[in-house]
Amino acid sequence: QLQLVESGGGLVQPGGSLRLACAASGFALDYYVIGWFRQAPGKEREGVACSKSSDGSTYYADSVKGRFTISRDNAKNTMYLQMNSLQVEDTAVYYCAADSILVSVQAMCALSRKYDWGQGTQVTVSS
């Protein structure tokens, strides 16, 4: 059974950092395009960062460029989202997803395809 489980969320003050993790099971993550998404209360889900290892392409939403970094550890079959300089506006539930290697990072982060979402992990940025 293919499964992704997010972890690492929490409460952090503005300017702080968090690292989210997404553990994959049932498939090898290194053969997939990976992405992180978030949904704030009352807002639609949006793509935050997506990455394709086969061509090295990466996409970041303008709101997180320079602050967030997506990565993967194939040995651990886990993807990460390092979030620095967190802002109140980053408060949301964060989700991860994986897609076919044929999909572009832009298409994935634009949510042009449907994904089966897990529970997500809550990130709250507040003083």
PDB file of N, CA and C in Angstrom, residues 73-114:
ATOM      1  N   ASP A  73      15.734  12.299   1.071  1.00  0.00           N
ATOM      2  CA  ASP A  73      16.773  11.349   1.464  1.00  0.00           C
ATOM      3  C   ASP A  73      16.307   9.985   0.968  1.00  0.00           C
ATOM      4  N   ASN A  74      16.856   9.554  -0.147  1.00  0.00           N
ATOM      5  CA  ASN A  74      16.397   8.299  -0.751  1.00  0.00           C
ATOM      6  C   ASN A  74      16.675   7.092   0.142  1.00  0.00           C
ATOM      7  N   ALA A  75      17.750   7.151   0.892  1.00  0.00           N
ATOM      8  CA  ALA A  75      18.089   6.026   1.772  1.00  0.00           C
ATOM      9  C   ALA A  75      17.028   5.847   2.857  1.00  0.00           C
ATOM     10  N   LYS A  76      16.448   6.969   3.290  1.00  0.00           N
ATOM     11  CA  LYS A  76      15.398   6.916   4.316  1.00  0.00           C
ATOM     12  C   LYS A  76      14.007   6.927   3.693  1.00  0.00           C
ATOM     13  N   ASN A  77      13.959   7.058   2.368  1.00  0.00           N
ATOM     14  CA  ASN A  77      12.677   7.133   1.659  1.00  0.00           C
ATOM     15  C   ASN A  77      11.786   8.225   2.241  1.00  0.00           C
ATOM     16  N   THR A  78      12.396   9.357   2.472  1.00  0.00           N
ATOM     17  CA  THR A  78      11.722  10.465   3.152  1.00  0.00           C
ATOM     18  C   THR A  78      12.022  11.779   2.436  1.00  0.00           C
ATOM     19  N   MET A  79      11.034  12.639   2.342  1.00  0.00           N
ATOM     20  CA  MET A  79      11.229  13.990   1.817  1.00  0.00           C
ATOM     21  C   MET A  79      11.105  14.975   2.972  1.00  0.00           C
ATOM     22  N   TYR A  80      11.710  16.132   2.791  1.00  0.00           N
ATOM     23  CA  TYR A  80      11.732  17.145   3.844  1.00  0.00           C
ATOM     24  C   TYR A  80      11.354  18.517   3.293  1.00  0.00           C
ATOM     25  N   LEU A  81      10.902  19.375   4.188  1.00  0.00           N
ATOM     26  CA  LEU A  81      10.705  20.779   3.873  1.00  0.00           C
ATOM     27  C   LEU A  81      11.320  21.584   5.012  1.00  0.00           C
ATOM     28  N   GLN A  82      12.460  22.181   4.737  1.00  0.00           N
ATOM     29  CA  GLN A  82      13.096  23.052   5.719  1.00  0.00           C
ATOM     30  C   GLN A  82      12.496  24.435   5.577  1.00  0.00           C
ATOM     31  N   MET A  83      11.946  24.931   6.667  1.00  0.00           N
ATOM     32  CA  MET A  83      11.267  26.225   6.640  1.00  0.00           C
ATOM     33  C   MET A  83      11.972  27.171   7.590  1.00  0.00           C
ATOM     34  N   ASN A  84      12.534  28.228   7.046  1.00  0.00           N
ATOM     35  CA  ASN A  84      13.233  29.237   7.835  1.00  0.00           C
ATOM     36  C   ASN A  84      12.495  30.569   7.748  1.00  0.00           C
ATOM     37  N   SER A  85      12.832  31.469   8.659  1.00  0.00           N
ATOM     38  CA  SER A  85      12.223  32.802   8.675  1.00  0.00           C
ATOM     39  C   SER A  85      10.706  32.721   8.565  1.00  0.00           C
ATOM     40  N   LEU A  86      10.136  31.868   9.361  1.00  0.00           N
ATOM     41  CA  LEU A  86       8.695  31.637   9.276  1.00  0.00           C
ATOM     42  C   LEU A  86       7.909  32.898   9.618  1.00  0.00           C
ATOM     43  N   GLN A  87       6.804  33.057   8.921  1.00  0.00           N
ATOM     44  CA  GLN A  87       5.931  34.207   9.090  1.00  0.00           C
ATOM     45  C   GLN A  87       4.548  33.730   9.513  1.00  0.00           C
ATOM     46  N   VAL A  88       3.793  34.624  10.113  1.00  0.00           N
ATOM     47  CA  VAL A  88       2.430  34.275  10.534  1.00  0.00           C
ATOM     48  C   VAL A  88       1.630  33.728   9.357  1.00  0.00           C
ATOM     49  N   GLU A  89       1.899  34.265   8.178  1.00  0.00           N
ATOM     50  CA  GLU A  89       1.175  33.847   6.975  1.00  0.00           C
ATOM     51  C   GLU A  89       1.498  32.415   6.553  1.00  0.00           C
ATOM     52  N   ASP A  90       2.521  31.810   7.134  1.00  0.00           N
ATOM     53  CA  ASP A  90       2.866  30.419   6.820  1.00  0.00           C
ATOM     54  C   ASP A  90       2.027  29.426   7.623  1.00  0.00           C
ATOM     55  N   THR A  91       1.229  29.924   8.534  1.00  0.00           N
ATOM     56  CA  THR A  91       0.373  29.058   9.336  1.00  0.00           C
ATOM     57  C   THR A  91      -0.602  28.300   8.443  1.00  0.00           C
ATOM     58  N   ALA A  92      -0.564  26.987   8.534  1.00  0.00           N
ATOM     59  CA  ALA A  92      -1.404  26.136   7.680  1.00  0.00           C
ATOM     60  C   ALA A  92      -1.172  24.681   8.060  1.00  0.00           C
ATOM     61  N   VAL A  93      -1.994  23.817   7.497  1.00  0.00           N
ATOM     62  CA  VAL A  93      -1.716  22.387   7.545  1.00  0.00           C
ATOM     63  C   VAL A  93      -0.901  22.060   6.297  1.00  0.00           C
ATOM     64  N   TYR A  94       0.202  21.380   6.494  1.00  0.00           N
ATOM     65  CA  TYR A  94       1.106  21.056   5.399  1.00  0.00           C
ATOM     66  C   TYR A  94       0.965  19.584   5.014  1.00  0.00           C
ATOM     67  N   TYR A  95       0.939  19.352   3.714  1.00  0.00           N
ATOM     68  CA  TYR A  95       0.778  18.012   3.168  1.00  0.00           C
ATOM     69  C   TYR A  95       1.884  17.711   2.169  1.00  0.00           C
ATOM     70  N   CYS A  96       2.169  16.435   1.997  1.00  0.00           N
ATOM     71  CA  CYS A  96       3.128  16.037   0.976  1.00  0.00           C
ATOM     72  C   CYS A  96       2.440  15.141  -0.046  1.00  0.00           C
ATOM     73  N   ALA A  97       3.049  15.052  -1.217  1.00  0.00           N
ATOM     74  CA  ALA A  97       2.517  14.206  -2.278  1.00  0.00           C
ATOM     75  C   ALA A  97       3.660  13.765  -3.180  1.00  0.00           C
ATOM     76  N   ALA A  98       3.404  12.704  -3.919  1.00  0.00           N
ATOM     77  CA  ALA A  98       4.371  12.194  -4.895  1.00  0.00           C
ATOM     78  C   ALA A  98       3.622  11.892  -6.185  1.00  0.00           C
ATOM     79  N   ASP A  99       4.292  12.099  -7.307  1.00  0.00           N
ATOM     80  CA  ASP A  99       3.627  11.908  -8.596  1.00  0.00           C
ATOM     81  C   ASP A  99       4.614  11.309  -9.582  1.00  0.00           C
ATOM     82  N   SER A 100       4.071  10.910 -10.714  1.00  0.00           N
ATOM     83  CA  SER A 100       4.862  10.296 -11.776  1.00  0.00           C
ATOM     84  C   SER A 100       6.015  11.190 -12.201  1.00  0.00           C
ATOM     85  N   ILE A 101       7.097  10.561 -12.575  1.00  0.00           N
ATOM     86  CA  ILE A 101       8.289  11.270 -13.033  1.00  0.00           C
ATOM     87  C   ILE A 101       8.005  12.054 -14.311  1.00  0.00           C
ATOM     88  N   LEU A 102       6.889  11.765 -14.979  1.00  0.00           N
ATOM     89  CA  LEU A 102       6.557  12.448 -16.223  1.00  0.00           C
ATOM     90  C   LEU A 102       5.962  13.838 -15.978  1.00  0.00           C
ATOM     91  N   VAL A 103       5.542  14.094 -14.733  1.00  0.00           N
ATOM     92  CA  VAL A 103       4.906  15.367 -14.401  1.00  0.00           C
ATOM     93  C   VAL A 103       5.959  16.426 -14.133  1.00  0.00           C
ATOM     94  N   SER A 104       5.716  17.648 -14.582  1.00  0.00           N
ATOM     95  CA  SER A 104       6.646  18.742 -14.299  1.00  0.00           C
ATOM     96  C   SER A 104       6.416  19.265 -12.885  1.00  0.00           C
ATOM     97  N   VAL A 105       7.434  19.900 -12.333  1.00  0.00           N
ATOM     98  CA  VAL A 105       7.282  20.457 -10.986  1.00  0.00           C
ATOM     99  C   VAL A 105       6.253  21.582 -10.995  1.00  0.00           C
ATOM    100  N   GLN A 106       6.199  22.307 -12.105  1.00  0.00           N
ATOM    101  CA  GLN A 106       5.210  23.388 -12.190  1.00  0.00           C
ATOM    102  C   GLN A 106       3.792  22.818 -12.175  1.00  0.00           C
ATOM    103  N   ALA A 107       3.570  21.761 -12.932  1.00  0.00           N
ATOM    104  CA  ALA A 107       2.238  21.158 -12.992  1.00  0.00           C
ATOM    105  C   ALA A 107       1.855  20.565 -11.646  1.00  0.00           C
ATOM    106  N   MET A 108       2.815  19.941 -10.987  1.00  0.00           N
ATOM    107  CA  MET A 108       2.503  19.341  -9.694  1.00  0.00           C
ATOM    108  C   MET A 108       2.123  20.411  -8.679  1.00  0.00           C
ATOM    109  N   CYS A 109       2.923  21.443  -8.585  1.00  0.00           N
ATOM    110  CA  CYS A 109       2.652  22.485  -7.597  1.00  0.00           C
ATOM    111  C   CYS A 109       1.421  23.325  -7.948  1.00  0.00           C
ATOM    112  N   ALA A 110       1.038  23.291  -9.199  1.00  0.00           N
ATOM    113  CA  ALA A 110      -0.190  23.991  -9.599  1.00  0.00           C
ATOM    114  C   ALA A 110      -1.421  23.160  -9.296  1.00  0.00           C
ATOM    115  N   LEU A 111      -1.200  21.977  -8.731  1.00  0.00           N
ATOM    116  CA  LEU A 111      -2.306  21.071  -8.408  1.00  0.00           C
ATOM    117  C   LEU A 111      -3.165  20.781  -9.635  1.00  0.00           C
ATOM    118  N   SER A 112      -2.476  20.527 -10.744  1.00  0.00           N
ATOM    119  CA  SER A 112      -3.192  20.200 -11.970  1.00  0.00           C
ATOM    120  C   SER A 112      -3.658  18.745 -11.965  1.00  0.00           C
ATOM    121  N   ARG A 113      -3.192  17.995 -10.983  1.00  0.00           N
ATOM    122  CA  ARG A 113      -3.601  16.606 -10.843  1.00  0.00           C
ATOM    123  C   ARG A 113      -4.133  16.387  -9.430  1.00  0.00           C
ATOM    124  N   LYS A 114      -4.876  15.301  -9.257  1.00  0.00           N
ATOM    125  CA  LYS A 114      -5.463  15.014  -7.952  1.00  0.00           C
ATOM    126  C   LYS A 114      -4.565  14.082  -7.160  1.00  0.00           C
TER     127      LYS A 114
END
